[in-house]
Each structure stands twice: as structure tokens, then as C-alpha cells.
PDB file of C-alpha atoms in Angstrom:
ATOM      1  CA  UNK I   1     100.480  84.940  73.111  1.00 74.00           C
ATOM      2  CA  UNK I   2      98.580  88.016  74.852  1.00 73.00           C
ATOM      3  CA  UNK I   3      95.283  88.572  75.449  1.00 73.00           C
ATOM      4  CA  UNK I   4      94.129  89.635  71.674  1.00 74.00           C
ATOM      5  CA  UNK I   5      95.657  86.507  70.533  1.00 77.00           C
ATOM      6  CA  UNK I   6      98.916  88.289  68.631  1.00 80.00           C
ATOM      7  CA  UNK I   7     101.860  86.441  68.907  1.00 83.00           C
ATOM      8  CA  UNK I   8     104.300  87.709  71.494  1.00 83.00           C
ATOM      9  CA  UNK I   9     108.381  86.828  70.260  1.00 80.00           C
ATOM     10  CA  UNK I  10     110.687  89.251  71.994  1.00 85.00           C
ATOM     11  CA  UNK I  11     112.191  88.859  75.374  1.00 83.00           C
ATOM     12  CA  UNK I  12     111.166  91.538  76.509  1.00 85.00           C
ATOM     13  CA  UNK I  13     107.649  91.462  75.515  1.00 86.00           C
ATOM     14  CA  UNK I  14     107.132  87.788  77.027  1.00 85.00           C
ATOM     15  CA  UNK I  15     108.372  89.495  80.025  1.00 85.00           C
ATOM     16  CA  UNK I  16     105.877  91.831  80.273  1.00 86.00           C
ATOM     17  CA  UNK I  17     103.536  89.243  79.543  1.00 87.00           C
ATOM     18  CA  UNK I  18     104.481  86.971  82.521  1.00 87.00           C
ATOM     19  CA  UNK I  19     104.980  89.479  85.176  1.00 85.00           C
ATOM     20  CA  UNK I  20     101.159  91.004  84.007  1.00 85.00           C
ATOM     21  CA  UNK I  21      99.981  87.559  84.535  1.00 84.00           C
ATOM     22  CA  UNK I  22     102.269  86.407  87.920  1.00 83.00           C
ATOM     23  CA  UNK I  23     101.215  90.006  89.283  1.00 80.00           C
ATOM     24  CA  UNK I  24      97.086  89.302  88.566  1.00 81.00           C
ATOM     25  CA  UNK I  25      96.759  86.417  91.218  1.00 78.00           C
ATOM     26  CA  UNK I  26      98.006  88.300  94.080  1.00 78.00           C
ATOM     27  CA  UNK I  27      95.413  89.568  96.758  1.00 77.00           C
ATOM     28  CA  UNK I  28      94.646  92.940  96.668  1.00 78.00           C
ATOM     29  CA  UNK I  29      93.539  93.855 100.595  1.00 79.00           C
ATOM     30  CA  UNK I  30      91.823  96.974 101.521  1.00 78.00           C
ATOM     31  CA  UNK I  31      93.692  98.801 103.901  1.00 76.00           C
ATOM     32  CA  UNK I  32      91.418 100.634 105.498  1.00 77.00           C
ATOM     33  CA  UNK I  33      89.362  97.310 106.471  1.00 78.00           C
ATOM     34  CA  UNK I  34      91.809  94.836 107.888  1.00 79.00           C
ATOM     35  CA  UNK I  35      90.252  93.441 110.953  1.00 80.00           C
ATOM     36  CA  UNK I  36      91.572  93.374 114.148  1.00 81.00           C
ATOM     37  CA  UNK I  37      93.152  89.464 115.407  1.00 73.00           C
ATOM     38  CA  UNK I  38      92.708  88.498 119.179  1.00 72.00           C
ATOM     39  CA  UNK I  39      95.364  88.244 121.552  1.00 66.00           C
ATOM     40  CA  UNK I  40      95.721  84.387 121.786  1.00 59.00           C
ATOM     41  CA  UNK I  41      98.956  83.886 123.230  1.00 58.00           C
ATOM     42  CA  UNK I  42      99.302  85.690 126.761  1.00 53.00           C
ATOM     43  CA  UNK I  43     102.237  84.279 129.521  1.00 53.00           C
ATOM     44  CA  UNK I  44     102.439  84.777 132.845  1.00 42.00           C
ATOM     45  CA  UNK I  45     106.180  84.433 132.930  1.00 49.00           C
ATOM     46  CA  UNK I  46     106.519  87.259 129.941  1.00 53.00           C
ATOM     47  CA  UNK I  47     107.877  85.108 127.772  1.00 56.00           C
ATOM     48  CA  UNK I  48     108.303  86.735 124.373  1.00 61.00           C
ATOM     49  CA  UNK I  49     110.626  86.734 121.512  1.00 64.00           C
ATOM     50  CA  UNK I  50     111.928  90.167 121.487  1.00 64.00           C
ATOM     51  CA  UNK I  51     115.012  89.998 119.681  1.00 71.00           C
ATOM     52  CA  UNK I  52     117.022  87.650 117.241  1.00 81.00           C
ATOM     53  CA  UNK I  53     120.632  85.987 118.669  1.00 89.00           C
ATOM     54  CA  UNK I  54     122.911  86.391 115.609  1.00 94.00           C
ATOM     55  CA  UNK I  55     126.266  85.539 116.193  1.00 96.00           C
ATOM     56  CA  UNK I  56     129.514  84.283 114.071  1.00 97.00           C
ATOM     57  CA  UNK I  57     128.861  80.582 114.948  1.00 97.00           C
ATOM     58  CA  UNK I  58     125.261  80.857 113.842  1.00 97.00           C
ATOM     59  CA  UNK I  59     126.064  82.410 110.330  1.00 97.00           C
ATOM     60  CA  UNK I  60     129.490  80.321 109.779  1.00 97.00           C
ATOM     61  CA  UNK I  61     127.034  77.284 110.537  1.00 97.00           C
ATOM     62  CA  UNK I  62     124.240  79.010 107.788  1.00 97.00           C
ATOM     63  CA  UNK I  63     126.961  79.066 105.322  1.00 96.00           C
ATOM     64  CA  UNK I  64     128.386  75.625 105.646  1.00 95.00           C
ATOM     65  CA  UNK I  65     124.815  74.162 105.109  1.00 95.00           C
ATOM     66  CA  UNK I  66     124.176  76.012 101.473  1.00 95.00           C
ATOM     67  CA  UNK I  67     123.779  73.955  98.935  1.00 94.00           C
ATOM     68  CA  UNK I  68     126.091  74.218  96.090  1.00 92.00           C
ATOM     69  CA  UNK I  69     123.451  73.040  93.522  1.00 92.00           C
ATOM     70  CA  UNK I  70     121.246  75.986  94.239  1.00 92.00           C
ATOM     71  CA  UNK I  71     121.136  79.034  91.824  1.00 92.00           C
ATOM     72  CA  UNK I  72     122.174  82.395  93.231  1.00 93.00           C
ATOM     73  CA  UNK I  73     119.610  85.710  93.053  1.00 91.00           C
ATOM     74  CA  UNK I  74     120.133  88.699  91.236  1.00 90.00           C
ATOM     75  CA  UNK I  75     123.071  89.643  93.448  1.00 92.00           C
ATOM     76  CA  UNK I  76     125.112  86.972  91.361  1.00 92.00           C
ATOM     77  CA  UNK I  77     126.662  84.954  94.730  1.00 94.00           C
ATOM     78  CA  UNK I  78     126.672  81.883  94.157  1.00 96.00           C
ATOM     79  CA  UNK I  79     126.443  79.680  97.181  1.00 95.00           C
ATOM     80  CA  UNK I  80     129.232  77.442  96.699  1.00 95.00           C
ATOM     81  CA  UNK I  81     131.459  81.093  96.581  1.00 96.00           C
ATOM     82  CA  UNK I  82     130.046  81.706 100.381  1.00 96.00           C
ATOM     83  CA  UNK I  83     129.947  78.470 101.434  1.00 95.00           C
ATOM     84  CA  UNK I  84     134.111  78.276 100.358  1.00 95.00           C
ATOM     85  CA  UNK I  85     134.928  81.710 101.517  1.00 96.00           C
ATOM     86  CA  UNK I  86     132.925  81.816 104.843  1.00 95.00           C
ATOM     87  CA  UNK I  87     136.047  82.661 107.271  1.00 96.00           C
ATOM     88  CA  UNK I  88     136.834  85.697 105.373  1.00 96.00           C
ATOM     89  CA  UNK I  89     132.975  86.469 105.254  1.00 96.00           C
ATOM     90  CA  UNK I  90     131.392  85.400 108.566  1.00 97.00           C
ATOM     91  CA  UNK I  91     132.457  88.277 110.744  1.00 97.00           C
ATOM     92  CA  UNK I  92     131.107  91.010 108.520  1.00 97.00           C
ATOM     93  CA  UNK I  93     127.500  89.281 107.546  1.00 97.00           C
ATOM     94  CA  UNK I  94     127.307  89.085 111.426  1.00 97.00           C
ATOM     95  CA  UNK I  95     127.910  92.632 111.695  1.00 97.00           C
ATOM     96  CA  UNK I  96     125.560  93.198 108.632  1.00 96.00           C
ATOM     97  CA  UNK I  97     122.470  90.858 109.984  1.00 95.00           C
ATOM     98  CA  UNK I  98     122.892  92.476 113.748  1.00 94.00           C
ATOM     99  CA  UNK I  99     122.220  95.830 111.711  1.00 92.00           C
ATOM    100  CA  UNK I 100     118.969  94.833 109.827  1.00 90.00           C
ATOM    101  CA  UNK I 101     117.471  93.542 113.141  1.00 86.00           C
ATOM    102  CA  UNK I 102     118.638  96.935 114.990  1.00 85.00           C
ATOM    103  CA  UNK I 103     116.963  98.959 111.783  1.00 85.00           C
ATOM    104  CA  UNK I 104     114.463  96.814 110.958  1.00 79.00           C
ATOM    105  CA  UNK I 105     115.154  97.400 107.632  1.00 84.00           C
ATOM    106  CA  UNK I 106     116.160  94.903 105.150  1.00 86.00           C
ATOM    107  CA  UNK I 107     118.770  96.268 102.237  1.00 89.00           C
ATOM    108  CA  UNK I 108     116.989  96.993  98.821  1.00 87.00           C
ATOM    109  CA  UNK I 109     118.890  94.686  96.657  1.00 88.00           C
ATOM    110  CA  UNK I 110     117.708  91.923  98.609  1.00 90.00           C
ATOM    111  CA  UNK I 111     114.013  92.562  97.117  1.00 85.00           C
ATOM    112  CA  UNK I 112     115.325  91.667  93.601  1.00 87.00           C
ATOM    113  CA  UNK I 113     114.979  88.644  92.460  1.00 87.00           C
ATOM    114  CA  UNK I 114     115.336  86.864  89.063  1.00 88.00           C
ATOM    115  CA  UNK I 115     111.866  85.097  88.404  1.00 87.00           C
ATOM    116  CA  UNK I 116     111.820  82.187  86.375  1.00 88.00           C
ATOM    117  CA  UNK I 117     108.854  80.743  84.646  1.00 90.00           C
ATOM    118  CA  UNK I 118     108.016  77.453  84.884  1.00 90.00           C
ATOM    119  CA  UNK I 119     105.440  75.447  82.704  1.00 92.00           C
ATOM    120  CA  UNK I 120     102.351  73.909  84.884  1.00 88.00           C
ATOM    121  CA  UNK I 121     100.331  72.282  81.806  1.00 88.00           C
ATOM    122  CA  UNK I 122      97.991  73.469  78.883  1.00 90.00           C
ATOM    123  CA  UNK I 123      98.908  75.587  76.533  1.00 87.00           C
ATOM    124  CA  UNK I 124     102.669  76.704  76.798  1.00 87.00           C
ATOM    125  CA  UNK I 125     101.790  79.532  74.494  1.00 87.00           C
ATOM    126  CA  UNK I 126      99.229  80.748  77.463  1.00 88.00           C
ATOM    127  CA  UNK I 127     101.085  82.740  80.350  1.00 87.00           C
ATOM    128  CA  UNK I 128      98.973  81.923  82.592  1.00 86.00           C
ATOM    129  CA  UNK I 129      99.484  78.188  81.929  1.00 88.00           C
ATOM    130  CA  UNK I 130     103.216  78.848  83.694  1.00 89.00           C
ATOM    131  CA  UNK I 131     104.280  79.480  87.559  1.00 86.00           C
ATOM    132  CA  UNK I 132     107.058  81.932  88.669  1.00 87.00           C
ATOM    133  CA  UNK I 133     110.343  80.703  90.879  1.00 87.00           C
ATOM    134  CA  UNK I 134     111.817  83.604  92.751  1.00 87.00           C
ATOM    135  CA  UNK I 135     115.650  83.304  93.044  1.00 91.00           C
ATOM    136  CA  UNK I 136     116.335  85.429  95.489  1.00 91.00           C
ATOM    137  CA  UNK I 137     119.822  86.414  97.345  1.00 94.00           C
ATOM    138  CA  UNK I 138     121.495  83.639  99.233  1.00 96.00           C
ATOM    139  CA  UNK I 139     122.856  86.238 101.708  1.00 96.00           C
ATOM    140  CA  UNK I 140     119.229  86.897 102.294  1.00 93.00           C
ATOM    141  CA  UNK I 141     118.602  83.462 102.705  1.00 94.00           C
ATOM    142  CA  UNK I 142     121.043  82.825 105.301  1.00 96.00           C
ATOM    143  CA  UNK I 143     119.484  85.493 107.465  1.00 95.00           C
ATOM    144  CA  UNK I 144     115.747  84.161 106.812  1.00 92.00           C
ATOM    145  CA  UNK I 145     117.008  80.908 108.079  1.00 94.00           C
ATOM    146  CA  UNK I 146     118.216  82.111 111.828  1.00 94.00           C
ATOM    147  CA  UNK I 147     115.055  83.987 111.766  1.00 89.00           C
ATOM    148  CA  UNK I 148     113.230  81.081 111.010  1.00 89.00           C
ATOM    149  CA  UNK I 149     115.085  78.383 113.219  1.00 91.00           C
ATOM    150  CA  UNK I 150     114.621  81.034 116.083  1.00 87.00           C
ATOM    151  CA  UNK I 151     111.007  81.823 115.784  1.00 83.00           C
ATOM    152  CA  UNK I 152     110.125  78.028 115.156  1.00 86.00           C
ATOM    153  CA  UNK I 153     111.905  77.224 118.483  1.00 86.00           C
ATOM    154  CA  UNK I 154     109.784  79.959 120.132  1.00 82.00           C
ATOM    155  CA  UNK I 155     106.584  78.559 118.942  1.00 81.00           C
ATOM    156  CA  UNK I 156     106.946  75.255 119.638  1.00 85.00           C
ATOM    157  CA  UNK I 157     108.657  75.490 122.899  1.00 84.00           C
ATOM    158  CA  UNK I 158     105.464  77.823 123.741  1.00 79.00           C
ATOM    159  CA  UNK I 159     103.086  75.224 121.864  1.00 82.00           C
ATOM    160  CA  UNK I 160     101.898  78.090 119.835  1.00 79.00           C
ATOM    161  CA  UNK I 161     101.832  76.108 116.737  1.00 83.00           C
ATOM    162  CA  UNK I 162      98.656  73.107 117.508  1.00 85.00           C
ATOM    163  CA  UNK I 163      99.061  69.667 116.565  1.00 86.00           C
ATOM    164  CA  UNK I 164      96.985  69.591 113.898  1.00 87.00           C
ATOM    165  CA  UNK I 165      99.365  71.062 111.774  1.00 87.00           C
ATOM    166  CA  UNK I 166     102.241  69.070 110.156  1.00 89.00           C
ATOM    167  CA  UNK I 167     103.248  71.453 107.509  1.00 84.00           C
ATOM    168  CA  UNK I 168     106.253  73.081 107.964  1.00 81.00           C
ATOM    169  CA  UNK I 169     107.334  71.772 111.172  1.00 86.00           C
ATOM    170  CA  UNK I 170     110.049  68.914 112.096  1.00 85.00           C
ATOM    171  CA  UNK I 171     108.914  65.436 111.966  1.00 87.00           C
ATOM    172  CA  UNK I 172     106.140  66.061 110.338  1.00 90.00           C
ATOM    173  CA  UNK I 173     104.801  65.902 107.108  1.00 91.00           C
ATOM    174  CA  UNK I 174     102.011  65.110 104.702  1.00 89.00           C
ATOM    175  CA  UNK I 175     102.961  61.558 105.878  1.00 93.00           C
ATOM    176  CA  UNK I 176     102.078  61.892 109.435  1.00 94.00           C
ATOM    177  CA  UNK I 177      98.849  64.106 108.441  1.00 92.00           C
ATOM    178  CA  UNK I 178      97.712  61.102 106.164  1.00 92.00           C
ATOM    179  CA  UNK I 179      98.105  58.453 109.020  1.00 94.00           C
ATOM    180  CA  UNK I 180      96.710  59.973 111.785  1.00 93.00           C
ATOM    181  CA  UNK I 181      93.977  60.748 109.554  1.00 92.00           C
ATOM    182  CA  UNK I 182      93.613  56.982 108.622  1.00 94.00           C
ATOM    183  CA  UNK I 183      93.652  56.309 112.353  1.00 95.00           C
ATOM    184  CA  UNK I 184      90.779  58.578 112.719  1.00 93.00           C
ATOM    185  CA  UNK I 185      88.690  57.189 109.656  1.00 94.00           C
ATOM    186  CA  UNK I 186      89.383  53.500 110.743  1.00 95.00           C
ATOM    187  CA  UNK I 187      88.311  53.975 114.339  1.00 95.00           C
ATOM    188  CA  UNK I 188      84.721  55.451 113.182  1.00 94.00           C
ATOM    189  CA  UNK I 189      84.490  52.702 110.886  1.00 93.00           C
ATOM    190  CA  UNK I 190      84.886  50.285 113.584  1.00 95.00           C
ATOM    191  CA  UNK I 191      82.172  52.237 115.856  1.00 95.00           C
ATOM    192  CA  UNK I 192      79.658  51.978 112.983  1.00 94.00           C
ATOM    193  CA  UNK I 193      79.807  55.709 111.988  1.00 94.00           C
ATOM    194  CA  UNK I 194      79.640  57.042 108.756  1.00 90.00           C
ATOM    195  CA  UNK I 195      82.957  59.713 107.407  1.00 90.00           C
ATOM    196  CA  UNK I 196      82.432  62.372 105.301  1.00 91.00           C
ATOM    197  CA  UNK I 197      85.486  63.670 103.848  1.00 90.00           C
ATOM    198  CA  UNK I 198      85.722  66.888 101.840  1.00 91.00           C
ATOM    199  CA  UNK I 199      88.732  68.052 100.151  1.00 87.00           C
ATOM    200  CA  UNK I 200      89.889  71.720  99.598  1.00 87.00           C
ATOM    201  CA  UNK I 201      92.588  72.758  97.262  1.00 84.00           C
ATOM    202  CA  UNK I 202      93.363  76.831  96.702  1.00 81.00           C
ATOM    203  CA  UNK I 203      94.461  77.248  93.771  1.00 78.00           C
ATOM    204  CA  UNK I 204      97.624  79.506  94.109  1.00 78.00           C
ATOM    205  CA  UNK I 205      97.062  79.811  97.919  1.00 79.00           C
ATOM    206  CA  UNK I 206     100.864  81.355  98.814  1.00 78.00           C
ATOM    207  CA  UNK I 207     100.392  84.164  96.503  1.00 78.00           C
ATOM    208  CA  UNK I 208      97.251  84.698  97.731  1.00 82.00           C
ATOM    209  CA  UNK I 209      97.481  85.232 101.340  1.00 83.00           C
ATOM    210  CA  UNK I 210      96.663  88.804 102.322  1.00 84.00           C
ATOM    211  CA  UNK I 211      99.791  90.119 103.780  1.00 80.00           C
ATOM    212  CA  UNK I 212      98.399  92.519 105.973  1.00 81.00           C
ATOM    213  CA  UNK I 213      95.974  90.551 108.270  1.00 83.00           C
ATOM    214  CA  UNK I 214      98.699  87.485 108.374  1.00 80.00           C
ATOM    215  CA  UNK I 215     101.082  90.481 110.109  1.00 77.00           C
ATOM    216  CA  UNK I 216      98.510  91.676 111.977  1.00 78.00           C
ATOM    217  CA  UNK I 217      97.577  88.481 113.947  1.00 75.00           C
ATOM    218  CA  UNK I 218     101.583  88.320 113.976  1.00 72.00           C
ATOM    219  CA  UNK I 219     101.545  91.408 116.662  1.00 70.00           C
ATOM    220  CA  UNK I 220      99.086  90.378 118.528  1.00 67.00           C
ATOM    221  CA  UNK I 221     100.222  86.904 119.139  1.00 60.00           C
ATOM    222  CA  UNK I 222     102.761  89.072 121.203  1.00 53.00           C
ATOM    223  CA  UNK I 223     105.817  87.600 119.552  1.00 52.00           C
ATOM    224  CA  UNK I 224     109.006  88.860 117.337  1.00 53.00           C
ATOM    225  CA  UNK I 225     107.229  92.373 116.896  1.00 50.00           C
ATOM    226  CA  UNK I 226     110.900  93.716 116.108  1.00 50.00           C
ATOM    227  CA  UNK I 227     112.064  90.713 113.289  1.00 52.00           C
ATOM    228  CA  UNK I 228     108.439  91.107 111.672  1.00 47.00           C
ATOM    229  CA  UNK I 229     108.794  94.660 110.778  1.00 50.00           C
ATOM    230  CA  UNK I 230     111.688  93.809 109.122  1.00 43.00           C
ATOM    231  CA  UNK I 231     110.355  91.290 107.063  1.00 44.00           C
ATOM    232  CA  UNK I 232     107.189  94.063 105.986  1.00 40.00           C
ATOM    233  CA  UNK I 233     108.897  95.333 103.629  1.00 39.00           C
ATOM    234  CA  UNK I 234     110.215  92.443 102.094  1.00 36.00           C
ATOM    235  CA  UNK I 235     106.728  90.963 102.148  1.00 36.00           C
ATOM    236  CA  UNK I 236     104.905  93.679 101.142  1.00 30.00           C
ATOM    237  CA  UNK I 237     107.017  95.367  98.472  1.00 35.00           C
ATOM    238  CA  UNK I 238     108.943  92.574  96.556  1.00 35.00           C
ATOM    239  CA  UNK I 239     107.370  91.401  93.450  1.00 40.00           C
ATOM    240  CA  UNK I 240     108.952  90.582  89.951  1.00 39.00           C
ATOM    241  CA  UNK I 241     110.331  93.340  88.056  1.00 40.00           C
ATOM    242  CA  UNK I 242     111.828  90.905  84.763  1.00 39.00           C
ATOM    243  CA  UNK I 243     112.278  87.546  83.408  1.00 38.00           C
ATOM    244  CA  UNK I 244     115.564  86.285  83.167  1.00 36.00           C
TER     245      UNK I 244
END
């Protein structure tokens, strides 16, 4: 149903409907006023993640941990067709990851992605009552993951990433946030002091973070200044084009 309360029936006019809706709740950052992030991270050795290591055991590895449940993007490749045919494949996705690094460019077809929405709760007539899932490329996810692993290894073997934080990191989880948090709750308890606890919950936070500023403080933490740029435009520029 859209906004003046008319029925909506044909694919392609739910389509338009979702991807007005998805596109509404992402932040829109004023260029010409992102402030400038510190330099927090500075070492004396020179330490600094300058380039990505992408080589035919790290891919053939990538493709014999896909998951053959997973859907594939728009590209069609299924991950159980890489997975089987990674001999024939691994020396040329080497070749082909080695190049987006050196051009810091990703390839445009990687940017598409077949958005599927999924119902939250309310109204399922309401668009806004839904949430998109990107599938993306699984060749594109096989490089994001050696990106990933490699950066992740740089940050924690610099202790760039603080304690405090046990999202997205190995060995932690929501889990280990809760108990230590316990730990810290009981002990004031047993000193006589008093907790207050206040809870925050953004409401669509990922789509909300402003792009620019998070690849700004990126820079000047000094680290992976060449990998970042190639994820810009993937960031910045991706965004859903249909419903399938």
C-alpha cells in the first residue's frame, strides 16, 4: 500500500515501493562538513597494513569454506558451483583479486545485488513494516573475507580494537559482554553502591552509519589506506536497484 493508501499489486510497483522506503533510512552526510578524526594509532616500528597477501592457497581455502546453503547474488554463482570447481577457478580469482587491490577498484557487477524483503512485524501491507537482505556476489564475498581476516589480524595484533568490544571479534560475543557486565554489577552490589543501567537501541543503526566520517577515521588510524579505497565505492555507491 503507498503513501495515499491505494493499493499497490504489480511487481514492479511493490518494487518501487520497497526500494523508496529501504532507500529513506539511509544517512544523508554533508560533504562539505565531515570532521576531521585524530590520529590515534601511531608506531614507532612503522607498522602498518599497506597491502593485502592474496595468494592461491588463501582463495582455494575461501572457496572450500562456502556454504552450499547460501543463495548466490545477481551474478547467478552459486556457491556450491565454486566451492566444486575451485581447481579450475583458483588461479584466475587470484589473478583477478591481486588486480582490484593494485586498482583499487572493485568490478561493477559486484555492486548488484538482489534485495529481498523480509517482514519485521505490523502491518505486512506497510513497506516500511519489512527489512531488505542484500544477496550479493559470492566471488565478492570471498575477497571481503581475506580482507577481513587480514585487517582483523592487524588490529588485534596492534590492540587497535579495545576490550570493551565483543562484537565482531573471535571469542567473543553478546555472551561474554553480558557476563563481564554481571561481574561488574555484582561487585558494586557487594560494595554497597547503587547501578544505574541505561539501555540504547538504534533503530536501523547499519544503514545508518555515515559512510564518510567512518572512512575518514579509517585513514587516519594509519592503516589499509590502499584496501579502503577499494571498498569506497562499494560502500558508497551500492544500494538496491529491484526486488527480486
Amino acid at each position: 500500500m503507498n503513501s495515499n493508501g491505494e493499493v499497490v499489486d504489480s511487481s514492479e510497483g511493490m518494487s518501487e515501493l520497497f526500494n523508496e522506503s529501504f532507500g529513506k533510512v539511509f544517512t544523508k552526510e554533508r560533504l562539505e562538513n565531515i570532521p576531521k578524526a585524530k590520529c590515534e594509532y601511531t608506531d614507532c616500528q612503522g607498522s602498518r597494513l599497506c597491502d593485502i597477501v592474496i595468494n592461491e592457497k588463501i582463495v582455494m581455502d575461501k572457496l572450500k569454506r562456502l556454504r552450499n546453503d547460501k543463495a548466490s547474488g545477481a551474478d547467478e554463482l552459486f556457491p556450491r558451483f565454486l566451492s566444486k570447481t575451485g581447481n579450475e577457478l583458483v588461479r584466475s580469482l587470484t589473478r583477478l583479486f591481486k588486480k582490484i587491490v593494485e586498482n583499487e577498484m572493485v568490478p561493477r557487477d559486484w555492486k548488484d545485488a538482489n534485495v529481498i524483503p523480509i517482514f519485521k512485524g505490523g502491518t505486512k501491507s506497510s513497506a516500511i513494516n519489512y527489512r531488505p537482505i542484500s544477496l550479493t556476489s559470492q566471488l565478492c564475498k570471498v575477497f571481503e573475507a581475506i580482507v577481513r581476516d587480514q585487517i582483523v589480524k592487524y588490529l588485534e595484533d596492534n590492540r587497535l580494537i579495545r576490550d570493551s568490544q565483543h562484537g565482531s571479534r573471535k571469542g567473543s560475543s553478546t555472551l561474554t559482554n553480558l557476563l563481564l557486565f554481571l561481574d561488574k554489577v555484582l561487585n558494586c552490589v557487594d560494595e554497597g553502591l547503587s547501578v544505574d543501567i541505561v539501555f540504547l537501541d538504534l533503530a536501523k543503526a547499519f544503514d545508518k552509519v555515515p559512510h564518510k566520517r567512518l572512512l575518514e577515521k579509517n585513514e587516519k588510524a594509519r592503516h589499509w589506506r590502499q584496501v579502503i579505497r577499494s571498498d569506497r565505492e562499494l560502500v558508497t555507491e551500492s544500494k538496491a536497484e529491484g526486488m527480486y
